[in-house]
Amino acid sequence: MRKIFHFDSPADPYVADAAVLCCFDHRISQAVRKFLRKQNIERPDMIIVAGGAKTLASPRNDFEQDFILEQVRMSIRLHQTKRVLVMSHSDCATYGGLAHFKGDRAAEAEHHRTELHRAAELLTANFPDISVEPYFVKFDGVWEVLPNAKASGKSALVGERAC
Ligand SMILES: [Zn+2]
């Protein structure tokens, strides 16, 4: 091997502040990074894959869901992760973008709320001791999906709040 770049990285073992599952869409990456910092998550185990939460909620195949669950399991085992943030985002190409909802942002948000709940329930079922937090990333910020939104019968946007 031949060294082509010098950079001193911290070599000490660490405890992850959270595992973060989100889409690789570059348009949201900065918002996610800044949001994590605001949440005091300095050492995240990033699980960045096309679709983010979709890989758990509506996987393309069984392999995809199992693979992502295994990644979360590894973060818990190797880095003592106690918290999982699961995210999806507006205009995500894996859902056919906003166009799939005919430009209706409320319909899109409602669909993602259902998806995020399903992903969160799967994570909680697999890892009962872990705190699971679903978020919807829009182009104006990060929206928390409240756990009681469905039960209270409120609309998608009433049941969410910007973080
Ligand atoms: Zn996406």
Short mmCIF file of N, CA and C and ligand atoms in Angstrom, two decimals:
data_model
loop_
_atom_site.label_atom_id
_atom_site.label_comp_id
_atom_site.label_asym_id
_atom_site.label_seq_id
_atom_site.Cartn_x
_atom_site.Cartn_y
_atom_site.Cartn_z
N MET A 1 0.83 -1.20 0.00
CA MET A 1 0.00 0.00 0.00
C MET A 1 0.87 1.25 0.00
N ARG A 2 0.31 2.32 -0.45
CA ARG A 2 1.04 3.58 -0.56
C ARG A 2 0.14 4.68 0.01
N LYS A 3 0.68 5.45 0.97
CA LYS A 3 -0.13 6.51 1.57
C LYS A 3 -0.32 7.66 0.59
N ILE A 4 -1.56 8.05 0.37
CA ILE A 4 -1.81 9.15 -0.56
C ILE A 4 -2.50 10.33 0.11
N PHE A 5 -2.84 10.20 1.43
CA PHE A 5 -3.53 11.29 2.13
C PHE A 5 -3.23 11.19 3.61
N HIS A 6 -2.85 12.32 4.23
CA HIS A 6 -2.59 12.30 5.67
C HIS A 6 -3.72 12.98 6.42
N PHE A 7 -4.23 12.29 7.43
CA PHE A 7 -5.24 12.88 8.33
C PHE A 7 -5.23 12.09 9.63
N ASP A 8 -5.15 12.80 10.79
CA ASP A 8 -5.15 12.13 12.08
C ASP A 8 -6.57 11.95 12.59
N SER A 9 -7.06 10.70 12.58
CA SER A 9 -8.40 10.38 13.08
C SER A 9 -8.30 9.89 14.53
N PRO A 10 -9.34 10.15 15.35
CA PRO A 10 -9.33 9.63 16.72
C PRO A 10 -9.38 8.11 16.71
N ALA A 11 -8.43 7.47 17.40
CA ALA A 11 -8.34 6.00 17.32
C ALA A 11 -8.99 5.30 18.51
N ASP A 12 -9.44 6.07 19.51
CA ASP A 12 -10.02 5.45 20.71
C ASP A 12 -11.38 4.80 20.39
N PRO A 13 -11.68 3.69 21.09
CA PRO A 13 -13.02 3.11 20.94
C PRO A 13 -14.08 4.11 21.38
N TYR A 14 -15.29 3.97 20.86
CA TYR A 14 -16.32 4.94 21.21
C TYR A 14 -17.67 4.26 21.43
N VAL A 15 -18.53 4.99 22.16
CA VAL A 15 -19.93 4.61 22.29
C VAL A 15 -20.70 5.52 21.34
N ALA A 16 -21.52 4.92 20.47
CA ALA A 16 -22.26 5.74 19.50
C ALA A 16 -23.41 6.47 20.21
N ASP A 17 -23.58 7.74 19.89
CA ASP A 17 -24.70 8.51 20.46
C ASP A 17 -26.03 8.04 19.86
N ALA A 18 -25.99 7.52 18.65
CA ALA A 18 -27.18 7.01 17.99
C ALA A 18 -26.79 6.29 16.71
N ALA A 19 -27.64 5.38 16.27
CA ALA A 19 -27.56 4.87 14.90
C ALA A 19 -28.58 5.68 14.10
N VAL A 20 -28.18 6.10 12.90
CA VAL A 20 -29.04 6.97 12.10
C VAL A 20 -29.25 6.33 10.73
N LEU A 21 -30.50 5.96 10.45
CA LEU A 21 -30.84 5.38 9.15
C LEU A 21 -31.46 6.46 8.28
N CYS A 22 -30.80 6.83 7.20
CA CYS A 22 -31.38 7.84 6.30
C CYS A 22 -30.95 7.61 4.86
N CYS A 23 -31.66 8.30 3.96
CA CYS A 23 -31.42 8.15 2.52
C CYS A 23 -30.09 8.81 2.12
N PHE A 24 -29.52 8.33 1.03
CA PHE A 24 -28.25 8.92 0.57
C PHE A 24 -28.45 10.19 -0.27
N ASP A 25 -29.70 10.64 -0.41
CA ASP A 25 -29.97 11.84 -1.21
C ASP A 25 -29.14 13.03 -0.69
N HIS A 26 -28.30 13.55 -1.54
CA HIS A 26 -27.37 14.61 -1.11
C HIS A 26 -28.09 15.90 -0.69
N ARG A 27 -29.31 16.12 -1.23
CA ARG A 27 -30.03 17.36 -0.92
C ARG A 27 -30.37 17.49 0.55
N ILE A 28 -30.51 16.37 1.26
CA ILE A 28 -30.89 16.44 2.68
C ILE A 28 -29.71 16.20 3.63
N SER A 29 -28.55 15.87 3.07
CA SER A 29 -27.45 15.42 3.93
C SER A 29 -26.98 16.51 4.90
N GLN A 30 -26.97 17.75 4.43
CA GLN A 30 -26.51 18.82 5.31
C GLN A 30 -27.51 19.10 6.45
N ALA A 31 -28.81 19.06 6.10
CA ALA A 31 -29.85 19.26 7.12
C ALA A 31 -29.75 18.17 8.19
N VAL A 32 -29.52 16.93 7.74
CA VAL A 32 -29.40 15.81 8.69
C VAL A 32 -28.18 16.01 9.59
N ARG A 33 -27.07 16.38 8.97
CA ARG A 33 -25.83 16.58 9.74
C ARG A 33 -26.01 17.67 10.80
N LYS A 34 -26.62 18.79 10.40
CA LYS A 34 -26.83 19.90 11.34
C LYS A 34 -27.84 19.52 12.42
N PHE A 35 -28.88 18.78 12.03
CA PHE A 35 -29.89 18.33 12.99
C PHE A 35 -29.24 17.42 14.05
N LEU A 36 -28.38 16.53 13.62
CA LEU A 36 -27.72 15.62 14.57
C LEU A 36 -26.88 16.41 15.57
N ARG A 37 -26.18 17.42 15.07
CA ARG A 37 -25.35 18.25 15.95
C ARG A 37 -26.24 18.96 16.98
N LYS A 38 -27.38 19.46 16.50
CA LYS A 38 -28.33 20.15 17.38
C LYS A 38 -28.87 19.21 18.46
N GLN A 39 -28.96 17.94 18.12
CA GLN A 39 -29.44 16.91 19.07
C GLN A 39 -28.31 16.39 19.96
N ASN A 40 -27.14 17.01 19.87
CA ASN A 40 -25.95 16.57 20.61
C ASN A 40 -25.53 15.14 20.24
N ILE A 41 -25.80 14.77 19.00
CA ILE A 41 -25.33 13.47 18.51
C ILE A 41 -24.03 13.74 17.74
N GLU A 42 -22.91 13.53 18.45
CA GLU A 42 -21.61 13.84 17.85
C GLU A 42 -20.96 12.62 17.23
N ARG A 43 -21.32 11.44 17.76
CA ARG A 43 -20.74 10.20 17.23
C ARG A 43 -21.86 9.28 16.75
N PRO A 44 -22.43 9.56 15.58
CA PRO A 44 -23.48 8.68 15.05
C PRO A 44 -22.89 7.53 14.24
N ASP A 45 -23.55 6.38 14.31
CA ASP A 45 -23.26 5.32 13.34
C ASP A 45 -24.23 5.56 12.19
N MET A 46 -23.74 6.08 11.08
CA MET A 46 -24.60 6.44 9.96
C MET A 46 -24.87 5.21 9.08
N ILE A 47 -26.15 4.93 8.87
CA ILE A 47 -26.55 3.87 7.95
C ILE A 47 -27.26 4.58 6.79
N ILE A 48 -26.49 4.85 5.76
CA ILE A 48 -26.97 5.68 4.66
C ILE A 48 -27.23 4.80 3.44
N VAL A 49 -28.50 4.67 3.12
CA VAL A 49 -28.91 3.81 2.00
C VAL A 49 -30.07 4.47 1.26
N ALA A 50 -30.24 4.13 -0.01
CA ALA A 50 -31.34 4.68 -0.79
C ALA A 50 -32.67 4.40 -0.09
N GLY A 51 -33.44 5.46 0.17
CA GLY A 51 -34.76 5.29 0.78
C GLY A 51 -34.79 5.42 2.29
N GLY A 52 -33.66 5.21 2.97
CA GLY A 52 -33.64 5.30 4.43
C GLY A 52 -34.67 4.37 5.06
N ALA A 53 -35.68 4.94 5.74
CA ALA A 53 -36.69 4.16 6.45
C ALA A 53 -37.45 3.20 5.55
N LYS A 54 -37.49 3.49 4.25
CA LYS A 54 -38.21 2.62 3.31
C LYS A 54 -37.65 1.20 3.32
N THR A 55 -36.37 1.05 3.58
CA THR A 55 -35.75 -0.28 3.57
C THR A 55 -36.34 -1.18 4.66
N LEU A 56 -36.92 -0.55 5.70
CA LEU A 56 -37.59 -1.32 6.75
C LEU A 56 -39.10 -1.38 6.53
N ALA A 57 -39.69 -0.24 6.12
CA ALA A 57 -41.15 -0.13 6.02
C ALA A 57 -41.69 -0.82 4.77
N SER A 58 -41.06 -0.59 3.64
CA SER A 58 -41.49 -1.16 2.35
C SER A 58 -40.27 -1.64 1.59
N PRO A 59 -39.60 -2.67 2.12
CA PRO A 59 -38.35 -3.13 1.47
C PRO A 59 -38.63 -3.71 0.08
N ARG A 60 -37.65 -3.57 -0.78
CA ARG A 60 -37.79 -4.11 -2.13
C ARG A 60 -37.75 -5.63 -2.09
N ASN A 61 -37.07 -6.18 -1.08
CA ASN A 61 -37.00 -7.64 -0.91
C ASN A 61 -36.64 -7.96 0.54
N ASP A 62 -36.72 -9.21 0.92
CA ASP A 62 -36.44 -9.60 2.30
C ASP A 62 -34.99 -9.32 2.68
N PHE A 63 -34.12 -9.46 1.72
CA PHE A 63 -32.70 -9.25 2.00
C PHE A 63 -32.45 -7.84 2.50
N GLU A 64 -33.10 -6.87 1.85
CA GLU A 64 -32.87 -5.46 2.19
C GLU A 64 -33.21 -5.19 3.66
N GLN A 65 -34.40 -5.64 4.08
CA GLN A 65 -34.83 -5.40 5.46
C GLN A 65 -33.89 -6.09 6.46
N ASP A 66 -33.55 -7.34 6.19
CA ASP A 66 -32.67 -8.09 7.09
C ASP A 66 -31.29 -7.44 7.18
N PHE A 67 -30.81 -6.96 6.04
CA PHE A 67 -29.48 -6.34 6.01
C PHE A 67 -29.45 -5.09 6.89
N ILE A 68 -30.50 -4.26 6.78
CA ILE A 68 -30.54 -3.02 7.57
C ILE A 68 -30.70 -3.33 9.06
N LEU A 69 -31.57 -4.29 9.40
CA LEU A 69 -31.72 -4.68 10.80
C LEU A 69 -30.39 -5.18 11.37
N GLU A 70 -29.63 -5.89 10.53
CA GLU A 70 -28.32 -6.39 10.97
C GLU A 70 -27.35 -5.23 11.22
N GLN A 71 -27.44 -4.19 10.40
CA GLN A 71 -26.59 -3.02 10.60
C GLN A 71 -26.90 -2.35 11.95
N VAL A 72 -28.18 -2.24 12.28
CA VAL A 72 -28.59 -1.66 13.56
C VAL A 72 -28.10 -2.55 14.71
N ARG A 73 -28.26 -3.86 14.52
CA ARG A 73 -27.82 -4.83 15.53
C ARG A 73 -26.32 -4.67 15.78
N MET A 74 -25.55 -4.49 14.72
CA MET A 74 -24.09 -4.32 14.84
C MET A 74 -23.74 -3.04 15.58
N SER A 75 -24.48 -1.97 15.29
CA SER A 75 -24.22 -0.70 15.98
C SER A 75 -24.46 -0.86 17.48
N ILE A 76 -25.54 -1.57 17.83
CA ILE A 76 -25.87 -1.81 19.24
C ILE A 76 -24.78 -2.67 19.88
N ARG A 77 -24.37 -3.72 19.20
CA ARG A 77 -23.42 -4.66 19.77
C ARG A 77 -22.00 -4.06 19.84
N LEU A 78 -21.60 -3.40 18.80
CA LEU A 78 -20.21 -2.93 18.73
C LEU A 78 -20.00 -1.57 19.39
N HIS A 79 -21.04 -0.73 19.35
CA HIS A 79 -20.87 0.64 19.86
C HIS A 79 -21.90 1.02 20.92
N GLN A 80 -22.54 0.02 21.51
CA GLN A 80 -23.47 0.21 22.65
C GLN A 80 -24.54 1.26 22.36
N THR A 81 -25.00 1.32 21.13
CA THR A 81 -26.04 2.28 20.74
C THR A 81 -27.33 2.06 21.53
N LYS A 82 -27.90 3.16 22.03
CA LYS A 82 -29.15 3.06 22.81
C LYS A 82 -30.32 3.74 22.08
N ARG A 83 -30.01 4.38 20.96
CA ARG A 83 -30.97 5.25 20.31
C ARG A 83 -30.86 5.08 18.79
N VAL A 84 -32.00 4.92 18.13
CA VAL A 84 -31.99 4.80 16.67
C VAL A 84 -32.88 5.89 16.08
N LEU A 85 -32.31 6.69 15.19
CA LEU A 85 -33.09 7.69 14.45
C LEU A 85 -33.37 7.10 13.07
N VAL A 86 -34.65 7.06 12.71
CA VAL A 86 -35.02 6.50 11.42
C VAL A 86 -35.70 7.61 10.61
N MET A 87 -35.20 7.81 9.38
CA MET A 87 -35.62 8.98 8.61
C MET A 87 -36.05 8.63 7.19
N SER A 88 -37.00 9.42 6.70
CA SER A 88 -37.29 9.43 5.26
C SER A 88 -37.40 10.90 4.87
N HIS A 89 -37.54 11.17 3.59
CA HIS A 89 -37.53 12.58 3.19
C HIS A 89 -38.45 12.87 2.02
N SER A 90 -38.80 14.14 1.90
CA SER A 90 -39.67 14.60 0.84
C SER A 90 -39.00 14.45 -0.53
N ASP A 91 -39.78 14.15 -1.53
CA ASP A 91 -39.31 14.00 -2.92
C ASP A 91 -38.29 12.87 -3.07
N CYS A 92 -38.39 11.86 -2.20
CA CYS A 92 -37.44 10.74 -2.28
C CYS A 92 -37.72 9.93 -3.55
N ALA A 93 -36.68 9.73 -4.34
CA ALA A 93 -36.83 9.05 -5.63
C ALA A 93 -37.27 7.60 -5.44
N THR A 94 -36.94 6.99 -4.31
CA THR A 94 -37.33 5.58 -4.12
C THR A 94 -38.85 5.44 -3.94
N TYR A 95 -39.52 6.55 -3.61
CA TYR A 95 -40.99 6.55 -3.54
C TYR A 95 -41.61 7.13 -4.81
N GLY A 96 -40.77 7.43 -5.80
CA GLY A 96 -41.27 8.07 -7.02
C GLY A 96 -41.35 9.58 -6.88
N GLY A 97 -40.71 10.10 -5.84
CA GLY A 97 -40.65 11.55 -5.64
C GLY A 97 -41.99 12.15 -5.27
N LEU A 98 -42.00 13.49 -5.22
CA LEU A 98 -43.25 14.21 -4.91
C LEU A 98 -44.26 14.00 -6.05
N ALA A 99 -43.73 13.74 -7.25
CA ALA A 99 -44.58 13.51 -8.42
C ALA A 99 -45.52 12.32 -8.21
N HIS A 100 -45.05 11.31 -7.47
CA HIS A 100 -45.88 10.14 -7.19
C HIS A 100 -47.15 10.54 -6.43
N PHE A 101 -47.04 11.64 -5.67
CA PHE A 101 -48.20 12.15 -4.91
C PHE A 101 -48.85 13.33 -5.64
N LYS A 102 -48.55 13.45 -6.92
CA LYS A 102 -49.09 14.51 -7.78
C LYS A 102 -48.86 15.90 -7.20
N GLY A 103 -47.70 16.05 -6.55
CA GLY A 103 -47.33 17.35 -6.00
C GLY A 103 -48.03 17.69 -4.69
N ASP A 104 -48.83 16.78 -4.16
CA ASP A 104 -49.59 17.03 -2.93
C ASP A 104 -48.70 16.73 -1.71
N ARG A 105 -48.18 17.80 -1.10
CA ARG A 105 -47.24 17.62 0.01
C ARG A 105 -47.88 17.01 1.24
N ALA A 106 -49.16 17.32 1.45
CA ALA A 106 -49.86 16.75 2.61
C ALA A 106 -50.04 15.24 2.43
N ALA A 107 -50.38 14.83 1.22
CA ALA A 107 -50.54 13.40 0.94
C ALA A 107 -49.20 12.68 1.09
N GLU A 108 -48.15 13.34 0.61
CA GLU A 108 -46.81 12.75 0.74
C GLU A 108 -46.44 12.59 2.21
N ALA A 109 -46.67 13.65 3.00
CA ALA A 109 -46.33 13.61 4.42
C ALA A 109 -47.11 12.52 5.14
N GLU A 110 -48.38 12.38 4.80
CA GLU A 110 -49.21 11.35 5.42
C GLU A 110 -48.68 9.95 5.10
N HIS A 111 -48.29 9.75 3.84
CA HIS A 111 -47.74 8.45 3.45
C HIS A 111 -46.44 8.16 4.21
N HIS A 112 -45.58 9.16 4.32
CA HIS A 112 -44.31 8.96 5.01
C HIS A 112 -44.51 8.74 6.50
N ARG A 113 -45.55 9.39 7.06
CA ARG A 113 -45.84 9.19 8.48
C ARG A 113 -46.18 7.71 8.73
N THR A 114 -46.98 7.14 7.84
CA THR A 114 -47.34 5.71 7.96
C THR A 114 -46.10 4.84 7.82
N GLU A 115 -45.27 5.17 6.83
CA GLU A 115 -44.04 4.42 6.58
C GLU A 115 -43.10 4.48 7.79
N LEU A 116 -42.95 5.69 8.33
CA LEU A 116 -42.03 5.88 9.46
C LEU A 116 -42.53 5.14 10.70
N HIS A 117 -43.85 5.14 10.90
CA HIS A 117 -44.42 4.38 12.01
C HIS A 117 -44.13 2.90 11.85
N ARG A 118 -44.30 2.39 10.61
CA ARG A 118 -44.06 0.97 10.37
C ARG A 118 -42.59 0.62 10.61
N ALA A 119 -41.70 1.48 10.13
CA ALA A 119 -40.27 1.25 10.34
C ALA A 119 -39.93 1.27 11.83
N ALA A 120 -40.52 2.23 12.55
CA ALA A 120 -40.24 2.37 13.98
C ALA A 120 -40.77 1.15 14.75
N GLU A 121 -41.96 0.67 14.36
CA GLU A 121 -42.53 -0.50 15.04
C GLU A 121 -41.66 -1.74 14.82
N LEU A 122 -41.13 -1.87 13.61
CA LEU A 122 -40.26 -3.01 13.32
C LEU A 122 -38.98 -2.95 14.16
N LEU A 123 -38.42 -1.75 14.28
CA LEU A 123 -37.20 -1.59 15.08
C LEU A 123 -37.48 -1.89 16.55
N THR A 124 -38.60 -1.37 17.06
CA THR A 124 -38.95 -1.60 18.47
C THR A 124 -39.20 -3.08 18.73
N ALA A 125 -39.84 -3.77 17.76
CA ALA A 125 -40.11 -5.20 17.91
C ALA A 125 -38.80 -5.99 17.95
N ASN A 126 -37.82 -5.56 17.16
CA ASN A 126 -36.54 -6.26 17.10
C ASN A 126 -35.59 -5.88 18.23
N PHE A 127 -35.69 -4.61 18.66
CA PHE A 127 -34.76 -4.10 19.69
C PHE A 127 -35.56 -3.38 20.77
N PRO A 128 -36.23 -4.15 21.66
CA PRO A 128 -37.15 -3.54 22.63
C PRO A 128 -36.49 -2.56 23.60
N ASP A 129 -35.19 -2.68 23.83
CA ASP A 129 -34.54 -1.81 24.82
C ASP A 129 -34.01 -0.50 24.22
N ILE A 130 -34.21 -0.33 22.92
CA ILE A 130 -33.64 0.83 22.23
C ILE A 130 -34.72 1.90 22.01
N SER A 131 -34.33 3.15 22.17
CA SER A 131 -35.25 4.25 21.89
C SER A 131 -35.27 4.53 20.39
N VAL A 132 -36.44 4.53 19.78
CA VAL A 132 -36.57 4.69 18.33
C VAL A 132 -37.28 6.01 18.03
N GLU A 133 -36.67 6.82 17.17
CA GLU A 133 -37.22 8.14 16.86
C GLU A 133 -37.40 8.30 15.35
N PRO A 134 -38.64 8.37 14.87
CA PRO A 134 -38.88 8.58 13.44
C PRO A 134 -38.94 10.07 13.07
N TYR A 135 -38.29 10.43 11.96
CA TYR A 135 -38.28 11.82 11.49
C TYR A 135 -38.52 11.87 9.99
N PHE A 136 -39.22 12.93 9.59
CA PHE A 136 -39.45 13.19 8.17
C PHE A 136 -38.67 14.46 7.81
N VAL A 137 -37.77 14.34 6.84
CA VAL A 137 -36.96 15.49 6.45
C VAL A 137 -37.59 16.15 5.23
N LYS A 138 -37.96 17.42 5.40
CA LYS A 138 -38.50 18.18 4.29
C LYS A 138 -37.47 19.23 3.88
N PHE A 139 -37.78 19.98 2.84
CA PHE A 139 -36.80 20.96 2.36
C PHE A 139 -36.78 22.20 3.23
N ASP A 140 -37.68 22.24 4.26
CA ASP A 140 -37.66 23.36 5.21
C ASP A 140 -37.20 22.92 6.59
N GLY A 141 -36.76 21.67 6.74
CA GLY A 141 -36.28 21.23 8.04
C GLY A 141 -36.68 19.80 8.37
N VAL A 142 -36.52 19.46 9.63
CA VAL A 142 -36.75 18.09 10.09
C VAL A 142 -38.02 18.05 10.94
N TRP A 143 -38.91 17.12 10.62
CA TRP A 143 -40.19 17.02 11.31
C TRP A 143 -40.25 15.75 12.13
N GLU A 144 -40.62 15.93 13.40
CA GLU A 144 -40.76 14.80 14.29
C GLU A 144 -42.11 14.13 14.05
N VAL A 145 -42.12 12.81 13.95
CA VAL A 145 -43.38 12.09 13.81
C VAL A 145 -43.80 11.65 15.21
N LEU A 146 -44.86 12.24 15.70
CA LEU A 146 -45.27 12.00 17.08
C LEU A 146 -45.92 10.62 17.20
N PRO A 147 -45.56 9.88 18.26
CA PRO A 147 -46.04 8.50 18.38
C PRO A 147 -47.55 8.40 18.53
N ASN A 148 -48.19 9.43 19.09
CA ASN A 148 -49.64 9.34 19.33
C ASN A 148 -50.46 9.98 18.21
N ALA A 149 -49.81 10.40 17.12
CA ALA A 149 -50.52 11.11 16.06
C ALA A 149 -51.62 10.25 15.45
N LYS A 150 -51.31 8.99 15.23
CA LYS A 150 -52.25 8.07 14.61
C LYS A 150 -53.43 7.82 15.55
N ALA A 151 -53.10 7.51 16.80
CA ALA A 151 -54.13 7.15 17.78
C ALA A 151 -55.09 8.31 18.02
N SER A 152 -54.59 9.54 17.98
CA SER A 152 -55.44 10.69 18.28
C SER A 152 -56.33 11.07 17.11
N GLY A 153 -56.04 10.49 15.93
CA GLY A 153 -56.88 10.75 14.77
C GLY A 153 -56.65 12.10 14.14
N LYS A 154 -55.58 12.79 14.55
CA LYS A 154 -55.29 14.09 13.96
C LYS A 154 -54.68 13.93 12.58
N SER A 155 -54.71 14.98 11.80
CA SER A 155 -54.13 14.90 10.45
C SER A 155 -52.61 14.84 10.55
N ALA A 156 -51.99 14.45 9.44
CA ALA A 156 -50.55 14.23 9.42
C ALA A 156 -49.79 15.47 9.87
N LEU A 157 -50.20 16.63 9.41
CA LEU A 157 -49.41 17.83 9.71
C LEU A 157 -49.64 18.30 11.13
N VAL A 158 -50.82 18.07 11.66
CA VAL A 158 -51.08 18.42 13.07
C VAL A 158 -50.26 17.51 13.98
N GLY A 159 -50.11 16.27 13.53
CA GLY A 159 -49.40 15.29 14.36
C GLY A 159 -47.89 15.38 14.27
N GLU A 160 -47.40 16.38 13.57
CA GLU A 160 -45.95 16.51 13.45
C GLU A 160 -45.54 17.90 13.90
N ARG A 161 -44.31 18.05 14.27
CA ARG A 161 -43.82 19.39 14.54
C ARG A 161 -42.36 19.48 14.10
N ALA A 162 -41.97 20.66 13.67
CA ALA A 162 -40.60 20.85 13.21
C ALA A 162 -39.67 20.83 14.41
N CYS A 163 -38.48 20.23 14.21
CA CYS A 163 -37.51 20.17 15.30
C CYS A 163 -36.51 21.31 15.18
ZN ZN B 1 -34.26 9.54 -1.01
#
